[in-house]
Amino acid sequence: MSNMKNEEFIDFRSDTVTKPTPEMLEAIKHAKLGDDVYCEDPTVNELQEMAAEKMGKEAALLVTSGTQANLVSLMTNCNRGQLVFLESESHIYWYEVGGISAVASVLPWPIKSFDGTISPDQLEAAIRPKNIHFPEPALICVEDTHNRYGGIITTPKQLAALSEAAKNHSLKLYIDGARIFNAAVGLNVDVREFTKHVDNLMFCLSKGLSCPIGSLLVGTTEFIEKARKNRKILGGGMRQAGIIAAPGIVALQKMVHRLKEDHENAWLIAEKVAKIPGIKLDLARVQTNIVAFDIENTGATDDLFLAKLKEDGILALAQSNHRIRLVTHYGITKKDSQKTAAAIEAILEKLTAK
Ligand SMILES: *Cc1c(COP(=O)(O)O)cnc(C)c1O
């Protein structure tokens, strides 16, 4: 097995490992190009218009990554020194190298939640009265779906309630929607049911939508104009970026509805794994394309479990101690998922039989 190449593995580490589809590669080859810093790349312009329309907003901006989208959003929604409410295990807080402080110069104010979703009551409890000593709150970020909580959806209904609370305190509401289409497909509703409740949001092309590069920031024309300047500050002004935008157009047309398959595969694995003795897996939390479970009570260590999986040609990762995460995506079939569920069962049976 040690001579196996990466592409021969069934790779559940993330939906970021997805490769462009043949149609995307064709689209790249034929993309009409221009200089996007001058707003003259027709393919970028087309993608941005398409993204804005899909999200029911005025305008959109192509950025290099989800991390850059979040950073540009923080810089655009807030002034330096202002306060941003976010969930305590959110991607912005955990995985973006502290850019929120180091670059955007705003104060993250984490709200601890039960399942990755923030309720209006939790927000209200975190808001302090106006006082000369306190930083001025400007924004609340919601992560939908929530990565570290295993792809949990904040529903349109929850967003509506949160939006009302945010408005009462003159806060802007933003979605880190790296996987917002998984949320929409998961609930089988139009993505606008989510986006209509927020001021602005981002989504990733490079995750379940299978593009090689890119995310889109979406909001009002005024917001996007300001965001364009902030993207430039970060060195994110790109030239013939139609190369990146062309597969994005294919993704929005062809790759959204198929996310359902990923959810079905995740569910297939989760249902089987949940039955294994010692495994802690809450099926109510398997809502989209992520399966996360705790192996502590099986007695197996993360390293050994992952090594055994790898011997079977399967890659996954440990998200924290004893917590294993599998992400389904384009390229992982039903058969792969069945094989994986069986492999997990067999490995744990062997590891726990003393
Ligand atoms: C992946 C992810 C990001 C960051 O995207 P990159 O393109 O990897 O920078 C942001 N937020 C969430 C919720 C994510 O899952």
Tab-separated table of C-alpha atoms and ligand atoms in Angstrom:
chain	number	residue	atom	x	y	z
A	1	MET	CA	0.000	0.000	0.000
A	2	SER	CA	2.888	2.349	0.671
A	3	ASN	CA	3.410	2.815	-3.074
A	4	MET	CA	-0.204	3.884	-3.639
A	5	LYS	CA	-0.625	7.270	-5.281
A	6	ASN	CA	-2.890	9.821	-3.679
A	7	GLU	CA	-5.516	9.634	-6.406
A	8	GLU	CA	-5.872	5.889	-5.860
A	9	PHE	CA	-7.196	6.428	-2.349
A	10	ILE	CA	-10.803	7.060	-1.505
A	11	ASP	CA	-10.093	10.457	-0.040
A	12	PHE	CA	-12.533	11.636	2.637
A	13	ARG	CA	-10.204	14.208	4.201
A	14	SER	CA	-12.125	17.114	2.697
A	15	ASP	CA	-14.275	18.147	-0.259
A	16	THR	CA	-11.396	20.470	-1.155
A	17	VAL	CA	-9.557	17.490	-2.702
A	18	THR	CA	-12.037	17.419	-5.599
A	19	LYS	CA	-10.573	17.857	-9.081
A	20	PRO	CA	-12.191	19.885	-11.884
A	21	THR	CA	-14.613	17.957	-14.093
A	22	PRO	CA	-13.752	17.371	-17.785
A	23	GLU	CA	-16.315	20.043	-18.654
A	24	MET	CA	-14.561	22.536	-16.375
A	25	LEU	CA	-11.221	21.858	-18.056
A	26	GLU	CA	-12.862	22.435	-21.452
A	27	ALA	CA	-14.396	25.684	-20.169
A	28	ILE	CA	-10.985	26.890	-18.980
A	29	LYS	CA	-9.528	26.233	-22.432
A	30	HIS	CA	-12.186	28.302	-24.174
A	31	ALA	CA	-12.684	31.073	-21.616
A	32	LYS	CA	-12.785	34.636	-22.940
A	33	LEU	CA	-10.224	36.626	-20.963
A	34	GLY	CA	-9.437	40.207	-20.020
A	35	ASP	CA	-7.808	42.116	-17.161
A	36	ASP	CA	-10.023	41.726	-14.124
A	37	VAL	CA	-8.336	44.503	-12.144
A	38	TYR	CA	-9.876	46.755	-14.840
A	39	CYS	CA	-13.117	44.708	-14.519
A	40	GLU	CA	-12.543	43.657	-18.131
A	41	ASP	CA	-12.564	39.881	-17.863
A	42	PRO	CA	-15.872	38.836	-19.446
A	43	THR	CA	-15.808	35.388	-17.850
A	44	VAL	CA	-15.243	36.781	-14.357
A	45	ASN	CA	-18.017	39.313	-14.928
A	46	GLU	CA	-20.367	36.579	-16.076
A	47	LEU	CA	-19.619	34.410	-13.034
A	48	GLN	CA	-20.070	37.338	-10.649
A	49	GLU	CA	-23.424	38.263	-12.197
A	50	MET	CA	-24.530	34.656	-12.066
A	51	ALA	CA	-23.501	34.308	-8.414
A	52	ALA	CA	-25.279	37.522	-7.414
A	53	GLU	CA	-28.429	36.403	-9.214
A	54	LYS	CA	-28.367	32.929	-7.621
A	55	MET	CA	-28.021	34.484	-4.185
A	56	GLY	CA	-30.622	37.187	-4.764
A	57	LYS	CA	-28.127	39.983	-4.143
A	58	GLU	CA	-26.964	42.958	-6.210
A	59	ALA	CA	-23.342	42.070	-6.810
A	60	ALA	CA	-20.559	39.549	-6.298
A	61	LEU	CA	-16.762	39.450	-6.247
A	62	LEU	CA	-14.474	36.544	-7.120
A	63	VAL	CA	-11.726	36.055	-4.533
A	64	THR	CA	-8.898	33.572	-4.252
A	65	SER	CA	-10.115	31.498	-1.313
A	66	GLY	CA	-12.699	31.171	1.423
A	67	THR	CA	-10.220	32.592	3.888
A	68	GLN	CA	-9.703	35.658	1.699
A	69	ALA	CA	-13.483	36.051	1.326
A	70	ASN	CA	-13.948	36.062	5.097
A	71	LEU	CA	-11.079	38.476	5.600
A	72	VAL	CA	-12.329	40.889	2.929
A	73	SER	CA	-15.801	40.677	4.448
A	74	LEU	CA	-14.502	41.539	7.927
A	75	MET	CA	-12.502	44.479	6.527
A	76	THR	CA	-15.520	45.699	4.567
A	77	ASN	CA	-18.267	45.186	7.140
A	78	CYS	CA	-16.297	46.618	10.070
A	79	ASN	CA	-14.007	49.427	11.100
A	80	ARG	CA	-10.807	48.699	13.002
A	81	GLY	CA	-11.371	47.928	16.670
A	82	GLN	CA	-15.002	46.982	16.248
A	83	LEU	CA	-16.380	43.752	17.634
A	84	VAL	CA	-17.515	40.702	15.675
A	85	PHE	CA	-19.702	37.977	17.158
A	86	LEU	CA	-18.969	34.499	15.882
A	87	GLU	CA	-19.499	30.910	16.965
A	88	SER	CA	-16.679	29.677	19.192
A	89	GLU	CA	-15.710	26.813	16.875
A	90	SER	CA	-16.199	28.736	13.660
A	91	HIS	CA	-13.718	28.479	10.805
A	92	ILE	CA	-12.877	32.179	11.062
A	93	TYR	CA	-11.918	31.745	14.709
A	94	TRP	CA	-10.155	28.358	14.443
A	95	TYR	CA	-8.601	27.977	11.057
A	96	GLU	CA	-7.771	31.345	9.540
A	97	VAL	CA	-4.477	31.997	11.295
A	98	GLY	CA	-5.964	34.798	13.359
A	99	GLY	CA	-6.307	37.004	10.284
A	100	ILE	CA	-9.381	38.535	11.923
A	101	SER	CA	-7.001	40.202	14.396
A	102	ALA	CA	-3.710	40.254	12.512
A	103	VAL	CA	-5.107	41.801	9.344
A	104	ALA	CA	-8.723	42.941	9.773
A	105	SER	CA	-7.938	44.446	13.208
A	106	VAL	CA	-11.323	43.633	14.680
A	107	LEU	CA	-12.118	41.894	17.942
A	108	PRO	CA	-13.578	38.384	17.677
A	109	TRP	CA	-16.172	37.728	20.381
A	110	PRO	CA	-16.858	33.971	20.419
A	111	ILE	CA	-20.306	32.707	21.389
A	112	LYS	CA	-20.364	29.137	22.651
A	113	SER	CA	-23.179	27.121	21.127
A	114	PHE	CA	-24.688	23.671	21.556
A	115	ASP	CA	-24.564	22.556	17.936
A	116	GLY	CA	-22.817	25.253	15.922
A	117	THR	CA	-25.936	27.374	15.455
A	118	ILE	CA	-26.357	30.659	17.347
A	119	SER	CA	-29.775	31.543	18.764
A	120	PRO	CA	-31.096	35.112	19.143
A	121	ASP	CA	-31.025	34.574	22.928
A	122	GLN	CA	-27.356	33.657	22.828
A	123	LEU	CA	-26.648	36.741	20.747
A	124	GLU	CA	-28.681	38.966	23.089
A	125	ALA	CA	-26.792	37.547	26.081
A	126	ALA	CA	-23.461	38.385	24.451
A	127	ILE	CA	-24.377	41.994	23.630
A	128	ARG	CA	-23.413	44.497	26.299
A	129	PRO	CA	-24.956	47.912	26.798
A	130	LYS	CA	-23.263	50.956	25.292
A	131	ASN	CA	-20.371	51.988	27.493
A	132	ILE	CA	-17.213	54.059	27.006
A	133	HIS	CA	-15.111	50.984	27.929
A	134	PHE	CA	-16.607	48.553	25.452
A	135	PRO	CA	-15.729	47.966	21.812
A	136	GLU	CA	-18.519	48.778	19.406
A	137	PRO	CA	-20.197	45.657	17.977
A	138	ALA	CA	-20.583	45.699	14.186
A	139	LEU	CA	-21.206	42.232	12.823
A	140	ILE	CA	-22.378	38.723	13.506
A	141	CYS	CA	-21.005	35.816	11.463
A	142	VAL	CA	-22.940	32.598	11.015
A	143	GLU	CA	-21.249	29.506	9.575
A	144	ASP	CA	-23.663	27.589	7.362
A	145	THR	CA	-23.070	24.670	7.181
A	146	HIS	CA	-20.901	24.494	10.275
A	147	ASN	CA	-17.619	22.747	9.572
A	148	ARG	CA	-16.419	21.674	13.040
A	149	TYR	CA	-19.915	20.663	14.099
A	150	GLY	CA	-20.090	18.192	11.245
A	151	GLY	CA	-21.944	20.092	8.551
A	152	ILE	CA	-24.876	21.262	10.649
A	153	ILE	CA	-27.350	23.585	8.955
A	154	THR	CA	-28.485	26.914	10.370
A	155	THR	CA	-32.001	26.950	8.885
A	156	PRO	CA	-33.698	29.890	7.138
A	157	LYS	CA	-36.029	30.109	10.138
A	158	GLN	CA	-33.095	30.414	12.535
A	159	LEU	CA	-31.512	33.011	10.252
A	160	ALA	CA	-34.727	35.026	10.193
A	161	ALA	CA	-34.811	35.138	14.001
A	162	LEU	CA	-31.141	35.999	14.218
A	163	SER	CA	-31.554	38.702	11.599
A	164	GLU	CA	-34.251	40.375	13.659
A	165	ALA	CA	-32.048	40.361	16.763
A	166	ALA	CA	-29.107	41.675	14.725
A	167	LYS	CA	-31.215	44.515	13.291
A	168	ASN	CA	-32.417	45.487	16.755
A	169	HIS	CA	-28.808	46.145	17.660
A	170	SER	CA	-27.746	47.619	14.295
A	171	LEU	CA	-25.469	44.666	13.607
A	172	LYS	CA	-24.804	43.381	10.127
A	173	LEU	CA	-25.346	39.682	9.510
A	174	TYR	CA	-22.893	37.679	7.388
A	175	ILE	CA	-22.801	34.013	6.419
A	176	ASP	CA	-19.544	32.150	6.062
A	177	GLY	CA	-21.285	29.943	3.546
A	178	ALA	CA	-18.335	27.912	2.318
A	179	ARG	CA	-20.902	25.092	2.038
A	180	ILE	CA	-24.153	27.103	1.798
A	181	PHE	CA	-25.290	25.045	-1.203
A	182	ASN	CA	-25.007	21.914	0.929
A	183	ALA	CA	-27.366	23.602	3.389
A	184	ALA	CA	-29.845	24.498	0.637
A	185	VAL	CA	-29.722	21.049	-0.948
A	186	GLY	CA	-29.889	19.467	2.518
A	187	LEU	CA	-33.211	21.182	3.222
A	188	ASN	CA	-34.304	21.018	-0.413
A	189	VAL	CA	-34.987	24.754	-0.619
A	190	ASP	CA	-33.653	27.538	-2.836
A	191	VAL	CA	-30.457	29.069	-1.457
A	192	ARG	CA	-32.200	32.471	-1.460
A	193	GLU	CA	-34.293	31.268	1.473
A	194	PHE	CA	-31.073	31.550	3.446
A	195	THR	CA	-29.479	34.568	1.815
A	196	LYS	CA	-32.531	36.830	1.995
A	197	HIS	CA	-32.014	37.140	5.742
A	198	VAL	CA	-28.426	38.383	5.621
A	199	ASP	CA	-26.526	41.458	4.467
A	200	ASN	CA	-23.781	39.572	2.715
A	201	LEU	CA	-22.131	36.167	2.477
A	202	MET	CA	-19.442	34.110	0.840
A	203	PHE	CA	-19.469	30.667	-0.710
A	204	CYS	CA	-16.675	28.430	-1.971
A	205	LEU	CA	-16.294	27.090	-5.495
A	206	SER	CA	-13.395	24.927	-4.382
A	207	LYS	CA	-15.236	22.594	-2.008
A	208	GLY	CA	-18.201	20.428	-2.954
A	209	LEU	CA	-18.640	22.364	-6.202
A	210	SER	CA	-15.310	20.827	-7.304
A	211	CYS	CA	-13.576	23.854	-8.789
A	212	PRO	CA	-9.807	24.119	-8.457
A	213	ILE	CA	-9.768	27.673	-7.039
A	214	GLY	CA	-12.000	30.436	-5.779
A	215	SER	CA	-14.795	31.776	-3.625
A	216	LEU	CA	-17.400	34.469	-4.137
A	217	LEU	CA	-18.341	37.297	-1.858
A	218	VAL	CA	-21.931	38.453	-2.420
A	219	GLY	CA	-23.841	41.518	-1.214
A	220	THR	CA	-24.971	45.003	-2.174
A	221	THR	CA	-23.247	46.923	-4.974
A	222	GLU	CA	-21.863	49.357	-2.421
A	223	PHE	CA	-20.467	46.537	-0.278
A	224	ILE	CA	-18.863	44.815	-3.257
A	225	GLU	CA	-17.257	48.063	-4.486
A	226	LYS	CA	-15.630	48.529	-1.095
A	227	ALA	CA	-14.721	44.837	-0.962
A	228	ARG	CA	-12.961	45.165	-4.329
A	229	LYS	CA	-10.567	47.728	-2.818
A	230	ASN	CA	-9.956	45.540	0.220
A	231	ARG	CA	-9.269	42.540	-1.995
A	232	LYS	CA	-6.647	44.666	-3.767
A	233	ILE	CA	-5.024	45.579	-0.425
A	234	LEU	CA	-4.642	41.867	0.265
A	235	GLY	CA	-2.984	41.288	-3.091
A	236	GLY	CA	-6.064	39.543	-4.387
A	237	GLY	CA	-6.554	41.627	-7.532
A	238	MET	CA	-6.116	39.121	-10.349
A	239	ARG	CA	-5.640	39.634	-14.064
A	240	GLN	CA	-6.929	37.004	-16.552
A	241	ALA	CA	-8.947	35.419	-13.774
A	242	GLY	CA	-11.454	34.052	-16.289
A	243	ILE	CA	-9.259	30.940	-16.090
A	244	ILE	CA	-10.605	30.544	-12.548
A	245	ALA	CA	-14.093	31.848	-13.262
A	246	ALA	CA	-14.839	29.530	-16.202
A	247	PRO	CA	-15.061	26.358	-14.072
A	248	GLY	CA	-17.056	28.370	-11.545
A	249	ILE	CA	-19.757	28.972	-14.154
A	250	VAL	CA	-19.882	25.246	-14.896
A	251	ALA	CA	-20.094	24.578	-11.147
A	252	LEU	CA	-23.078	26.860	-10.628
A	253	GLN	CA	-24.865	25.303	-13.591
A	254	LYS	CA	-24.019	21.645	-13.071
A	255	MET	CA	-22.578	20.856	-9.671
A	256	VAL	CA	-25.141	22.167	-7.195
A	257	HIS	CA	-27.945	19.652	-7.578
A	258	ARG	CA	-25.572	16.680	-7.403
A	259	LEU	CA	-24.586	17.565	-3.814
A	260	LYS	CA	-27.591	15.433	-2.907
A	261	GLU	CA	-25.529	12.380	-3.859
A	262	ASP	CA	-22.814	13.401	-1.401
A	263	HIS	CA	-25.413	13.729	1.336
A	264	GLU	CA	-26.810	10.299	0.551
A	265	ASN	CA	-23.343	8.777	0.701
A	266	ALA	CA	-22.606	10.509	4.002
A	267	TRP	CA	-25.856	9.165	5.406
A	268	LEU	CA	-25.086	5.659	4.137
A	269	ILE	CA	-21.761	5.667	5.999
A	270	ALA	CA	-23.166	7.324	9.115
A	271	GLU	CA	-26.037	4.886	9.525
A	272	LYS	CA	-23.692	1.897	9.418
A	273	VAL	CA	-20.964	3.420	11.584
A	274	ALA	CA	-23.455	4.570	14.235
A	275	LYS	CA	-24.241	0.910	14.961
A	276	ILE	CA	-20.656	-0.071	15.757
A	277	PRO	CA	-20.208	-0.759	19.485
A	278	GLY	CA	-18.372	2.045	21.293
A	279	ILE	CA	-18.797	4.582	18.483
A	280	LYS	CA	-20.428	7.872	19.381
A	281	LEU	CA	-22.230	9.259	16.362
A	282	ASP	CA	-25.345	11.410	16.593
A	283	LEU	CA	-27.308	10.745	13.420
A	284	ALA	CA	-29.359	13.906	13.968
A	285	ARG	CA	-26.160	15.818	13.266
A	286	VAL	CA	-25.503	14.173	9.918
A	287	GLN	CA	-27.342	16.723	7.799
A	288	THR	CA	-25.101	17.270	4.789
A	289	ASN	CA	-21.796	15.862	3.482
A	290	ILE	CA	-19.822	15.447	6.715
A	291	VAL	CA	-19.723	12.406	8.977
A	292	ALA	CA	-17.970	12.940	12.315
A	293	PHE	CA	-17.767	10.378	15.088
A	294	ASP	CA	-15.949	9.728	18.346
A	295	ILE	CA	-13.912	6.544	18.708
A	296	GLU	CA	-12.682	7.002	22.299
A	297	ASN	CA	-14.880	4.256	23.772
A	298	THR	CA	-13.708	1.715	21.213
A	299	GLY	CA	-10.228	1.852	22.773
A	300	ALA	CA	-8.607	2.511	19.380
A	301	THR	CA	-6.270	5.490	19.018
A	302	ASP	CA	-6.767	8.020	16.223
A	303	ASP	CA	-3.368	7.323	14.675
A	304	LEU	CA	-3.810	3.578	14.582
A	305	PHE	CA	-7.376	3.786	13.295
A	306	LEU	CA	-6.400	6.201	10.513
A	307	ALA	CA	-3.342	4.090	9.620
A	308	LYS	CA	-5.511	0.978	9.292
A	309	LEU	CA	-7.997	2.862	7.137
A	310	LYS	CA	-5.122	3.965	4.941
A	311	GLU	CA	-4.008	0.360	4.527
A	312	ASP	CA	-7.472	-0.257	3.114
A	313	GLY	CA	-6.990	2.605	0.668
A	314	ILE	CA	-9.128	5.108	2.575
A	315	LEU	CA	-8.068	8.548	3.819
A	316	ALA	CA	-9.804	10.436	6.629
A	317	LEU	CA	-8.624	12.807	9.329
A	318	ALA	CA	-8.852	13.385	13.065
A	319	GLN	CA	-10.580	16.697	13.735
A	320	SER	CA	-9.666	16.691	17.403
A	321	ASN	CA	-8.842	13.974	19.955
A	322	HIS	CA	-10.779	10.782	19.185
A	323	ARG	CA	-12.967	12.601	16.679
A	324	ILE	CA	-12.738	11.281	13.138
A	325	ARG	CA	-14.144	13.197	10.179
A	326	LEU	CA	-15.138	11.985	6.733
A	327	VAL	CA	-16.318	14.369	4.010
A	328	THR	CA	-18.111	13.041	0.928
A	329	HIS	CA	-17.803	14.761	-2.452
A	330	TYR	CA	-17.731	14.481	-6.229
A	331	GLY	CA	-15.630	11.431	-7.093
A	332	ILE	CA	-16.721	9.350	-4.112
A	333	THR	CA	-19.327	6.838	-5.218
A	334	LYS	CA	-21.981	4.877	-3.407
A	335	LYS	CA	-19.777	1.808	-3.803
A	336	ASP	CA	-16.814	3.638	-2.208
A	337	SER	CA	-19.067	4.617	0.668
A	338	GLN	CA	-20.306	1.065	1.198
A	339	LYS	CA	-16.722	-0.211	1.095
A	340	THR	CA	-15.689	2.438	3.621
A	341	ALA	CA	-18.468	1.676	6.078
A	342	ALA	CA	-17.557	-2.026	5.939
A	343	ALA	CA	-13.855	-1.249	6.370
A	344	ILE	CA	-14.495	0.907	9.444
A	345	GLU	CA	-16.536	-1.859	10.990
A	346	ALA	CA	-13.908	-4.522	10.294
A	347	ILE	CA	-11.025	-2.362	11.547
A	348	LEU	CA	-12.704	-1.498	14.814
A	349	GLU	CA	-13.738	-5.087	15.366
A	350	LYS	CA	-10.094	-6.162	15.041
A	351	LEU	CA	-8.681	-3.291	17.088
A	352	THR	CA	-11.074	-3.816	19.954
A	353	ALA	CA	-10.888	-7.622	20.074
A	354	LYS	CA	-8.117	-8.295	22.551
B	1	LIG	C1	-13.002	25.759	3.987
B	1	LIG	C2	-13.694	26.792	4.746
B	1	LIG	C3	-13.283	28.129	4.667
B	1	LIG	C4	-12.001	28.580	3.991
B	1	LIG	O1	-11.866	28.249	2.694
B	1	LIG	P1	-10.401	28.169	2.013
B	1	LIG	O2	-10.725	28.246	0.580
B	1	LIG	O3	-9.837	26.845	2.441
B	1	LIG	O4	-9.596	29.309	2.502
B	1	LIG	C5	-14.016	29.053	5.351
B	1	LIG	N1	-15.085	28.711	6.071
B	1	LIG	C6	-15.513	27.441	6.169
B	1	LIG	C7	-16.725	27.132	6.964
B	1	LIG	C8	-14.828	26.436	5.520
B	1	LIG	O5	-15.241	25.173	5.643
